[in-house]
Tab-separated table of C-alpha atoms in Angstrom:
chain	number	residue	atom	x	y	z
A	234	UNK	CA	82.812	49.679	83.808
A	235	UNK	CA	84.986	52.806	84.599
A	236	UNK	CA	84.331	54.895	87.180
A	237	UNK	CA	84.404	58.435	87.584
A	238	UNK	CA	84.561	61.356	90.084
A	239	UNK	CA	82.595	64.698	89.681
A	240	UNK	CA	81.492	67.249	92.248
A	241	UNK	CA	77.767	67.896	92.336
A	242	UNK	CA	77.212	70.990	94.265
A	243	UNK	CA	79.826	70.919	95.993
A	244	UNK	CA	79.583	67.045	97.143
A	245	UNK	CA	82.015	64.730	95.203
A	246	UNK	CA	80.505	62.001	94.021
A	247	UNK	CA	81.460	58.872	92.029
A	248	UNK	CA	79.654	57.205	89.199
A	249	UNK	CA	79.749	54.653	86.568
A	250	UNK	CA	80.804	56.573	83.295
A	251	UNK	CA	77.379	55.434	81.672
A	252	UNK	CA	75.347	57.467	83.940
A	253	UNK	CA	73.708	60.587	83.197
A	254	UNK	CA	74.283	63.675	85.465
A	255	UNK	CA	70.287	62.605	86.621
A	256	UNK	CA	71.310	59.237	87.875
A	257	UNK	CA	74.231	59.915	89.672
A	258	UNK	CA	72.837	63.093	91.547
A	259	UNK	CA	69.864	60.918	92.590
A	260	UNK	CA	71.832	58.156	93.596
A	261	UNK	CA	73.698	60.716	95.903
A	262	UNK	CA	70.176	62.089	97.287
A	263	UNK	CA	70.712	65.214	95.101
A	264	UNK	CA	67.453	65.840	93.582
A	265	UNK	CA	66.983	67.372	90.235
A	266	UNK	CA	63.100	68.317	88.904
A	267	UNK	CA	61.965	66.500	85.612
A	268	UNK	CA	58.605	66.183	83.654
A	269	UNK	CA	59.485	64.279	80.778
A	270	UNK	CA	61.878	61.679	82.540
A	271	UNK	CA	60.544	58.238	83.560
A	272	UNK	CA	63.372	56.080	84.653
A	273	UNK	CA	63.434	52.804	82.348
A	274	UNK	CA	62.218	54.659	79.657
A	275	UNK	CA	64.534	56.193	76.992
A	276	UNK	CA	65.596	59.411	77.687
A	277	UNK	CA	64.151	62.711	76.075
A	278	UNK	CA	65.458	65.508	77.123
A	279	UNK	CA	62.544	67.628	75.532
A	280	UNK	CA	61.037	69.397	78.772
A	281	UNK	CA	64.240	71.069	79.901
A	282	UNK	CA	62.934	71.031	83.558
A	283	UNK	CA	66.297	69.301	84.301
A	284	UNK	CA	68.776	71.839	83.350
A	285	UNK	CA	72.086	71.717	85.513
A	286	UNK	CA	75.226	74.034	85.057
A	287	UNK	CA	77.438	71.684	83.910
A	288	UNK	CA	81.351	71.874	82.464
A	289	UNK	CA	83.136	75.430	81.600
A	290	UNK	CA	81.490	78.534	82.231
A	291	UNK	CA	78.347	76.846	83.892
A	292	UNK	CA	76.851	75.760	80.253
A	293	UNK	CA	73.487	74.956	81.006
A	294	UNK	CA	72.519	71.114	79.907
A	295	UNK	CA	69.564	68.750	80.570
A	296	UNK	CA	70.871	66.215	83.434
A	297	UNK	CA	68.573	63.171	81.903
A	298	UNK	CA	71.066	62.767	79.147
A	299	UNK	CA	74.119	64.413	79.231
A	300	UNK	CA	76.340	61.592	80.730
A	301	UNK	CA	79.046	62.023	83.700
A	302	UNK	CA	82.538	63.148	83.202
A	303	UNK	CA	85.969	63.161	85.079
A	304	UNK	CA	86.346	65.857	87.005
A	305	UNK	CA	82.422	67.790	86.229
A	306	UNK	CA	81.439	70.303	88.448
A	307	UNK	CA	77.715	70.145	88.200
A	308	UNK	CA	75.433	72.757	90.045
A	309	UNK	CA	71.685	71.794	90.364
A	310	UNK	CA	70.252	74.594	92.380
A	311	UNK	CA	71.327	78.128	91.368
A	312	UNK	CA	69.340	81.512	91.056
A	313	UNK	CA	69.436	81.323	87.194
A	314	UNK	CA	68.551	77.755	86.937
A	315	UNK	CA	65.533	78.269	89.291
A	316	UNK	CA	64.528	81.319	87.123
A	317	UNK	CA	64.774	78.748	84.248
A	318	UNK	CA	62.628	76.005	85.668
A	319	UNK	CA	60.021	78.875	86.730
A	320	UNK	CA	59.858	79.881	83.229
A	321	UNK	CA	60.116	76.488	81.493
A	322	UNK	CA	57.193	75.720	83.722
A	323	UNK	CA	55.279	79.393	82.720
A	324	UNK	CA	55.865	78.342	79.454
A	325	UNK	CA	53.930	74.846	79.654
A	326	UNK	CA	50.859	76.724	81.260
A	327	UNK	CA	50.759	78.946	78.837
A	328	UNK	CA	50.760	76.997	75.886
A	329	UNK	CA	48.215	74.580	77.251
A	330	UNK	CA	44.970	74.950	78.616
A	331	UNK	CA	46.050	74.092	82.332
A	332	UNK	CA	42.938	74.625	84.713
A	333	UNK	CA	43.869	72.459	88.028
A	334	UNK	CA	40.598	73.410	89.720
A	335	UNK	CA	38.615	70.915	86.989
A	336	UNK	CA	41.272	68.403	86.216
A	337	UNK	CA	40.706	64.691	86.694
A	338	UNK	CA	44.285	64.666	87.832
A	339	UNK	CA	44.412	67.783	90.220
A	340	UNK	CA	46.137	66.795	93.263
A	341	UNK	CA	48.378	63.896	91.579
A	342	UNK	CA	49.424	65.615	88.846
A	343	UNK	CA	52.883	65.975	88.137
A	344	UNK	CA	53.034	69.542	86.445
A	345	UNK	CA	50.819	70.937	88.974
A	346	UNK	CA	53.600	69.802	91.950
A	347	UNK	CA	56.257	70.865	90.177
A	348	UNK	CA	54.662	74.685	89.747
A	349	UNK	CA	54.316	74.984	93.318
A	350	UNK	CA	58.160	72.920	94.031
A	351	UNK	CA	59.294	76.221	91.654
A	352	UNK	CA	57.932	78.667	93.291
A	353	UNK	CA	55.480	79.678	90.323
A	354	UNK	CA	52.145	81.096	91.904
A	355	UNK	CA	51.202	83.435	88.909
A	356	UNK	CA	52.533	83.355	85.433
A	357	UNK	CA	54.008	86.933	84.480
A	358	UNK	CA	53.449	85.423	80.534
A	359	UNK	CA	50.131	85.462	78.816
A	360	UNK	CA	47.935	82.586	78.327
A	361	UNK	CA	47.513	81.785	75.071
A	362	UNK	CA	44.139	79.607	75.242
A	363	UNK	CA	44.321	77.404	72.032
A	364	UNK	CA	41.395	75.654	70.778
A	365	UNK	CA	42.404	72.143	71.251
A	366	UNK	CA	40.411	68.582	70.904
A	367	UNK	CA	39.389	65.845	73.373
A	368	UNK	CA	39.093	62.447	71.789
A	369	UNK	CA	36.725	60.217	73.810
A	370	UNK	CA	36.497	57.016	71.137
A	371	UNK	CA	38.290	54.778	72.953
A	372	UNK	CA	35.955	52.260	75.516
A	373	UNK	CA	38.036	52.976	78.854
A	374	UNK	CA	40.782	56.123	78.474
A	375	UNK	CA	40.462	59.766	77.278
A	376	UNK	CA	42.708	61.979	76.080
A	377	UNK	CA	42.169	65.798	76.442
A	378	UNK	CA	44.821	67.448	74.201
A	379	UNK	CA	44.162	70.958	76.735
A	380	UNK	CA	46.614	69.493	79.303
A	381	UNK	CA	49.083	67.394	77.433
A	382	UNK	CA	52.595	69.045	77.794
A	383	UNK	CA	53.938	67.258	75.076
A	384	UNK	CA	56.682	65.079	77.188
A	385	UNK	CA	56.059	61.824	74.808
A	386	UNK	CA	55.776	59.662	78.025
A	387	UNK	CA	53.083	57.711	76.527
A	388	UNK	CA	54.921	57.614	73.012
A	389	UNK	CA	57.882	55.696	75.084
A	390	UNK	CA	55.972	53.692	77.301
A	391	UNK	CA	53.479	52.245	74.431
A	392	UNK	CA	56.723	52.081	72.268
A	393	UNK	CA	59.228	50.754	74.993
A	394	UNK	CA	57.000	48.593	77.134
A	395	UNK	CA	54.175	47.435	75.722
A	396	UNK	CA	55.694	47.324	71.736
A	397	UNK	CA	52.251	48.252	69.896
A	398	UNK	CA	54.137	52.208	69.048
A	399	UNK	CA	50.293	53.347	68.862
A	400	UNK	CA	50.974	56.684	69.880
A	401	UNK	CA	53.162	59.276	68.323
A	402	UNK	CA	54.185	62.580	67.110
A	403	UNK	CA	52.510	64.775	64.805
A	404	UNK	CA	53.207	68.822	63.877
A	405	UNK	CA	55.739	71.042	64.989
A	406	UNK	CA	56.360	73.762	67.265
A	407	UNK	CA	52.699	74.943	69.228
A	408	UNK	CA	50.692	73.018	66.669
A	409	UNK	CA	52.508	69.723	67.696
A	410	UNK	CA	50.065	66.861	69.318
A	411	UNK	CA	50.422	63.614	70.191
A	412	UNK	CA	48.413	60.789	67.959
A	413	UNK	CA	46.872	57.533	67.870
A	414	UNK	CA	47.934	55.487	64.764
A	415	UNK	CA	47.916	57.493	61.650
A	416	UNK	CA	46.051	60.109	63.474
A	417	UNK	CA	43.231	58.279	63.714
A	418	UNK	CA	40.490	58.359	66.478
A	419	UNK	CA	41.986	56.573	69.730
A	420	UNK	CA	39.106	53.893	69.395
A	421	UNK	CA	40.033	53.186	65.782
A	422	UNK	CA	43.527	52.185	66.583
A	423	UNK	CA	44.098	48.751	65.190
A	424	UNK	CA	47.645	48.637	67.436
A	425	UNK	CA	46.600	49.848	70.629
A	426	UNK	CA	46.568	46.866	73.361
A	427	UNK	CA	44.409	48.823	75.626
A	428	UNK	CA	47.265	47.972	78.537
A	429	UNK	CA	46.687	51.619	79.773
A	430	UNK	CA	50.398	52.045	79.900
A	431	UNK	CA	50.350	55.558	78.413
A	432	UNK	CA	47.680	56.427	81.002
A	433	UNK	CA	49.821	55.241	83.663
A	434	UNK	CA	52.853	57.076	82.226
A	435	UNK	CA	51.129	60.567	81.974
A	436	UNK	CA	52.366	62.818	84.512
A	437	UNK	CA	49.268	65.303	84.248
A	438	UNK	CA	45.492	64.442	83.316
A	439	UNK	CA	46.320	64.494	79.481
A	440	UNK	CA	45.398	61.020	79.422
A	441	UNK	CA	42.637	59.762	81.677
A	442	UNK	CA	40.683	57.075	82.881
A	443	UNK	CA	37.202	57.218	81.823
A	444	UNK	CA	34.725	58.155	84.178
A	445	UNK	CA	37.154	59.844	86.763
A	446	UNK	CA	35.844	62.718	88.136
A	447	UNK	CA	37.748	66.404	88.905
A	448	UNK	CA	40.791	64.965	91.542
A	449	UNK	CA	39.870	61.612	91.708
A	450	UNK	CA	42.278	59.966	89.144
A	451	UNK	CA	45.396	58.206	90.227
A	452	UNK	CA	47.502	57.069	87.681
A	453	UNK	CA	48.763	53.622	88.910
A	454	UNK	CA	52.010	55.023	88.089
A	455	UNK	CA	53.606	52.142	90.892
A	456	UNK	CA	52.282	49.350	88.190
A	457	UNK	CA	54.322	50.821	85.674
A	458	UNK	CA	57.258	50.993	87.905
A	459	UNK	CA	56.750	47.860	88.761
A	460	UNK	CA	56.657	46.477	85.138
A	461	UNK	CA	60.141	48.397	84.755
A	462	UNK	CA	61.751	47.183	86.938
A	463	UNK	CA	60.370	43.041	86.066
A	464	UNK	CA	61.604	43.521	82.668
A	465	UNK	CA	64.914	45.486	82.773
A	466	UNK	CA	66.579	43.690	85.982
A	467	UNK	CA	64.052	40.700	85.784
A	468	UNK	CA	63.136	40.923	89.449
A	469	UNK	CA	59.129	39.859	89.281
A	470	UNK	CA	58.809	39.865	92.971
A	471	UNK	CA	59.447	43.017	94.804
B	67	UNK	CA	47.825	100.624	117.702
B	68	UNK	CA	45.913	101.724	114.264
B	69	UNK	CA	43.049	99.642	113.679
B	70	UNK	CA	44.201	97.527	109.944
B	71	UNK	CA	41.581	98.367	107.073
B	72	UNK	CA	40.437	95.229	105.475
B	73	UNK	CA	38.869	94.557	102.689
B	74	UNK	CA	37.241	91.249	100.211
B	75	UNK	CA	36.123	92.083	96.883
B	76	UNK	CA	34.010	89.088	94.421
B	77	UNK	CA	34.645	89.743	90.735
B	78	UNK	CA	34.529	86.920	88.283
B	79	UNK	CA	34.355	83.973	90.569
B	80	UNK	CA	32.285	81.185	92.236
B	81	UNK	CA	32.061	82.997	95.613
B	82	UNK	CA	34.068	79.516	96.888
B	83	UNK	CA	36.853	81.866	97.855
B	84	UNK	CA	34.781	83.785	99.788
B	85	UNK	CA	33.290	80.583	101.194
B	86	UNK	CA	36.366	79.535	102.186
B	87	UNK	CA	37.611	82.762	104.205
B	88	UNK	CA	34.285	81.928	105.774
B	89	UNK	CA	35.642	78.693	106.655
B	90	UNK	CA	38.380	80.706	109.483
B	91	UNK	CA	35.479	80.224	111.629
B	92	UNK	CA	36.337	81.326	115.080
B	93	UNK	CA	40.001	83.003	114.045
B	94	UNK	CA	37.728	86.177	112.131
B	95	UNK	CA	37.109	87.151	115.837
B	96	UNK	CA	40.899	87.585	116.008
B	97	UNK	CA	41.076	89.183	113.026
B	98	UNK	CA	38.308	91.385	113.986
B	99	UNK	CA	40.526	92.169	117.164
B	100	UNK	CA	42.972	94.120	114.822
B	101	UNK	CA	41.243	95.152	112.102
B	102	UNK	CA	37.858	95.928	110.551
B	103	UNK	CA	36.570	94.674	107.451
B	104	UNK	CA	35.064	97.787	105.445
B	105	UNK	CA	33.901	96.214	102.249
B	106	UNK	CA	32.917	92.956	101.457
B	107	UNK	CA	29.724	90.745	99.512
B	108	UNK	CA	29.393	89.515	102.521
B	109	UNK	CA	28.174	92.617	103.961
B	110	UNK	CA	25.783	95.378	102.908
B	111	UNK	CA	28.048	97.896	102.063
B	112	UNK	CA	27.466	99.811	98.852
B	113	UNK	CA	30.522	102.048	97.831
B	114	UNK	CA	34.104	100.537	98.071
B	115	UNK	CA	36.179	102.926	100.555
B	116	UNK	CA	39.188	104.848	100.323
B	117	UNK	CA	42.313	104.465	102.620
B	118	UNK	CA	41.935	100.527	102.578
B	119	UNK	CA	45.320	98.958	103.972
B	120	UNK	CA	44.690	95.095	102.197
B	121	UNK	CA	42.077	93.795	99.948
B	122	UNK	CA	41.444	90.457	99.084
B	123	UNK	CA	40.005	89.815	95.638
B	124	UNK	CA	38.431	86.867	94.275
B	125	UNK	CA	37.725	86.023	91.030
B	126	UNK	CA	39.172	87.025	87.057
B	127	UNK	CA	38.380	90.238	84.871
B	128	UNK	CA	35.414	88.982	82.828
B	129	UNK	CA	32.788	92.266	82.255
B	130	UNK	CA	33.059	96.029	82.368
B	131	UNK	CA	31.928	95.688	85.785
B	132	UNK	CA	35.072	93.849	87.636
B	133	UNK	CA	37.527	96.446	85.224
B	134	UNK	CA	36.085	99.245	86.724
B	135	UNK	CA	35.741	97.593	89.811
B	136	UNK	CA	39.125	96.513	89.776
B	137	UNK	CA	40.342	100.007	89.148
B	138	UNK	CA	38.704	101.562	91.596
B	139	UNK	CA	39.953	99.190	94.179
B	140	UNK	CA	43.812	99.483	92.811
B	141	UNK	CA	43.653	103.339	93.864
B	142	UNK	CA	42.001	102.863	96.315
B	143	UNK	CA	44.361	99.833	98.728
B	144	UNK	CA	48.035	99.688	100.381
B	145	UNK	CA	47.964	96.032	99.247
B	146	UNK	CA	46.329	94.134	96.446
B	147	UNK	CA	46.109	90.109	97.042
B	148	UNK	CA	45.040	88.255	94.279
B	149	UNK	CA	42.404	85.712	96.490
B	150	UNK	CA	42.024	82.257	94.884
B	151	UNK	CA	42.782	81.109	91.182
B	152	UNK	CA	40.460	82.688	89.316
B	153	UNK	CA	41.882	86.021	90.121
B	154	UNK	CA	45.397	84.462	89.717
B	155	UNK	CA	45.256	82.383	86.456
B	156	UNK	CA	41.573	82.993	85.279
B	157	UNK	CA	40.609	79.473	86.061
B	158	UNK	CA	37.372	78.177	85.214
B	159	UNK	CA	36.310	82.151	84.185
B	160	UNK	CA	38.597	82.208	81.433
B	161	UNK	CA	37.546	78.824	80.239
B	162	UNK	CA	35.544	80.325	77.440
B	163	UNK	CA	38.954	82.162	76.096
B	164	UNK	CA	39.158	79.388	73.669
B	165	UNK	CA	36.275	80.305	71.779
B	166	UNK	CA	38.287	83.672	70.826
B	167	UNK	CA	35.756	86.217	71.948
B	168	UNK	CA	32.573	86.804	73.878
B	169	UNK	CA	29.768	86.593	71.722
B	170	UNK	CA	30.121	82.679	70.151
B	171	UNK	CA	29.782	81.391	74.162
B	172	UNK	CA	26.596	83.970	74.554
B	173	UNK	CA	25.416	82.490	71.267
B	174	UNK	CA	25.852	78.596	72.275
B	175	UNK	CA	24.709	79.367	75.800
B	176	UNK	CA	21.349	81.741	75.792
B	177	UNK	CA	20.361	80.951	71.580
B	178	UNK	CA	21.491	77.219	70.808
B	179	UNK	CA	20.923	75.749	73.961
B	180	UNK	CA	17.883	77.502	75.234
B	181	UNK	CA	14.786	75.666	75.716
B	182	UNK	CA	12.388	78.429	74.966
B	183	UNK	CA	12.829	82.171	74.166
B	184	UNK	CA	15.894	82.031	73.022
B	185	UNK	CA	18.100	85.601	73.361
B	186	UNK	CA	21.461	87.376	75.058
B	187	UNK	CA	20.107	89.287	77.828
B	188	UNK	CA	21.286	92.709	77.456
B	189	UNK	CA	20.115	95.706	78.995
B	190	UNK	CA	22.591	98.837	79.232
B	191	UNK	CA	23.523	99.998	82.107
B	192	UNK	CA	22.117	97.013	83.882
B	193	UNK	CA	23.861	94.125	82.764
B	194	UNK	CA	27.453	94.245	82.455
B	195	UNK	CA	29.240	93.594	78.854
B	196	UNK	CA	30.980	90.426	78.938
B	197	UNK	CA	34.892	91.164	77.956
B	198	UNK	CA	35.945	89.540	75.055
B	199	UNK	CA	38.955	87.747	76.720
B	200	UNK	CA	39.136	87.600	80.473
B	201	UNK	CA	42.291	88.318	82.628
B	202	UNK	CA	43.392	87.243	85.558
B	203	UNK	CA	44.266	90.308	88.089
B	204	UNK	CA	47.411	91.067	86.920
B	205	UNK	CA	47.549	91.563	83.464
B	206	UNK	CA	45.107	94.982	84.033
B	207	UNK	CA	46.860	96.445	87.381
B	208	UNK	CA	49.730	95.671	89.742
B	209	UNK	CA	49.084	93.173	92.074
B	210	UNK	CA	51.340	92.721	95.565
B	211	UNK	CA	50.401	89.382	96.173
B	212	UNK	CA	49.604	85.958	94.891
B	213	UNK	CA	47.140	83.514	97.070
B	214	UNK	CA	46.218	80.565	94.612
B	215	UNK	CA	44.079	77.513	95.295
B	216	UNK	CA	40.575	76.714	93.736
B	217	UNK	CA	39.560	77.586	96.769
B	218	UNK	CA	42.528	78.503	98.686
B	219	UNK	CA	42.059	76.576	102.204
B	220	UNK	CA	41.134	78.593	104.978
B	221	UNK	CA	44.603	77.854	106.470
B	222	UNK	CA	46.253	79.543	103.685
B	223	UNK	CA	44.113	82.327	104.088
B	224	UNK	CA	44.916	82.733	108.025
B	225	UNK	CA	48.942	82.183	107.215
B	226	UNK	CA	48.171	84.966	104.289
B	227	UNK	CA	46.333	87.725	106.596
B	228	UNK	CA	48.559	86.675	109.841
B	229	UNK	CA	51.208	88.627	107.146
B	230	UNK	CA	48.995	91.526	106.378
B	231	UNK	CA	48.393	92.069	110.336
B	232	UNK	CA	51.919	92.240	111.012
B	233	UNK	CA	52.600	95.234	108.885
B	234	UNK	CA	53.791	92.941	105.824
B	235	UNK	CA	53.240	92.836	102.228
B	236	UNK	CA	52.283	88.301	102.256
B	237	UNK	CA	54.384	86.421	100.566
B	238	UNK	CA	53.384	82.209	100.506
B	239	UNK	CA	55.597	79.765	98.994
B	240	UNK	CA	55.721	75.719	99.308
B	241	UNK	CA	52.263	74.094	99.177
B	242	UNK	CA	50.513	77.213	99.860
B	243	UNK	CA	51.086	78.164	96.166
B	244	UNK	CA	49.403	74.671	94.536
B	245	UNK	CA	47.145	75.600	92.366
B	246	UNK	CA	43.866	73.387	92.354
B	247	UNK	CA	42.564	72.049	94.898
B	248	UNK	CA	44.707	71.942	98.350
B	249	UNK	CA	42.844	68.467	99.898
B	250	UNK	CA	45.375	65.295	98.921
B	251	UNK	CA	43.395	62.781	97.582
């Protein structure tokens, strides 16, 4: 594998010329916010949290997929990408119904660290407070459509690591939702495994463990690390 | 040195804000060492004062009362901190936005729910009309500063007022700005 040579604010850095911007900065200690990222999972690229200034006239591009090049001057931290990431972030609290204060997942919740990492502590956008569902059919996980943020981490994971694909896609734009089957209630899904992958791979309190009260769930996200890393490098033993 | 003007206001909240700022214990003798508190629910005072140098207000915009309570105060103070997240996001308040407009959560609460004598209390001039949507702070007047937290820990409070006595306008940032709960769990 080739390798190339890119600055990343201001650090040159080398890489193999299959990473993504995301990898190598990491691997250089250069961290870069995402949402919809999971390593080991495919890459999305749909919550634009990750947004670097990449390549002629500081175009802005999402780090988790654009790969490295020879010679890229890559800037991770600047005023306007911080005003980005506050506003991508606005934008998911608006369009959901986020409340923190009453969420299973307050205090290990991934959107609700990243608000405060950005510097959001009011949203200068309205709320919009859509009427949205909360399926309860399955035996052991909920999902309450109020705080999902749409990232597809649970899509991937069912899809990717566990191969039942019980959870999708449906609608577009702010009437998009993720589904069970052919939108079927959660506990009618002839596919789903109940593995609990997708719980483990939701970064907010979208998908829950049933009977976890307000800041009480933990996700177990290390057991789907784990499982990651067993199957892609084949290390069982960590 | 002038003596600060201080001042904690309860709209459309819990009071757990106001429990919290409670929760400074032994450091509101300090405070009361530079400045003196001239409105609060915690006190008997009836009229909210003029000349006020920082007010902290909990809760969201939910009735007639807290918008013309609200107003009031805005004229009234230097600097306007929006106390806790109700007042900053409209929290568990605005949880009945959903439902589009006042009157279907009356209806579920007070008709379909009610064990026995089932009705909306209303009484005008007594019991304040709900608003139809409620708002956190900001959206009805400027506001100079943002304290989240559901409550925000007394801590955050202190490093918020320790601002406010040294002649600033606050400004927190890092983990004083999670909304939610601020205990790790």
């Amino acid at each position: 594998m080739t390798a190339v040579t890119l600055t990343i604010d201001g650090k040159l850095v080398t890489a193999r010329a299959d990473e993504t911007i995301l990898q190598a900065a990491r691997a250089n200690g250069i961290p870069i916010p995402t949402l919809c990222h999971v390593d080991g999972l495919s890459a999305h690229g749909g919550c634009r949290l990750c947004l670097v200034e990449a390549g002629p006239g500081g175009r802005l591009q999402p780090a988790c997929v654009i790969k490295v090049a020879e010679g890229q001057d890559v800037r991770t931290d600047t005023a306007k990408l911080r005003e980005y990431r506050k506003l991508i972030l606005e934008l998911l609290f608006a369009e959901g119904n986020h409340v923190c204060a009453v969420c299973v997942a307050n205090g290990n919740c991934e959107l609700q660290d990243a608000a405060a990492a950005a510097g959001m502590d009011h949203l200068t956008l309205d709320y919009t407070h859509p009427r949205r569902e909360v399926d309860l059919s399955h035996d052991r996980f909920g999902v309450d459509h109020n705080r999902c943020i749409l990232c597809t981490r649970c899509v991937r994971a069912c899809d990717e690591l566990e191969g039942a694909h019980t959870w999708d896609m449906s609608g577009r734009g702010a009437n998009s939702k993720v589904i069970t089957d052919l939108n079927q209630p959660w506990g009618e899904s002839a596919t789903c495994t109940s593995c609990g992958k997708c719980f483990m791979a939701c970064p907010t309190g979208a998908i829950f463990r049933k009977g976890a009260t307000v800041a009480e769930m933990d996700h177990g996200r290390a057991k789907l690390d784990f499982l990651i890393t067993a199957r892609g490098r084949k290390q069982w033993n960590v | 040195m002038e003596r600060l003007r201080v001042a904690t206001v309860w709209l459309g909240g819990c009071s757990g804000c106001h429990m919290s700022f409670l929760d400074l214990d032994e450091w509101l003798i300090d405070l009361a060492a530079f400045a003196d508190i001239v409105f609060t629910p915690v006190m008997d005072i009836k009229e909210y004062p003029g000349n006020v140098d920082a007010v902290l207000i909990e809760g969201a915009v939910a009735n007639e009362d807290n918008l013309e309570m609200l107003l009031k105060v805005r004229e009234r103070t230097k600097v306007l901190i929006s106390f806790g997240d109700c007042a900053v996001t409209g929290n568990v308040t605005a949880l009945r936005n959903p439902h589009g407009t006042a009157l279907p959560v009356l209806e579920r609460g007070y008709l379909e729910l009610a064990d026995d004598t089932p009705q909306i209390p209303s009484e005008e001039g007594i019991i304040p009309r709900l608003l139809d949507r409620v708002v956190p702070l900001h959206k009805v007047v400027k506001v100079d500063a943002y304290m989240p937290g559901c409550p925000p820990p007394a801590d955050r409070i202190r490093r918020c007022l320790e601002q406010v006595l040294a002649g600033q306008v606050p400004v927190l940032a890092g983990p004083d700005i999670k909304f939610g709960t601020g205990r790790t769990v």
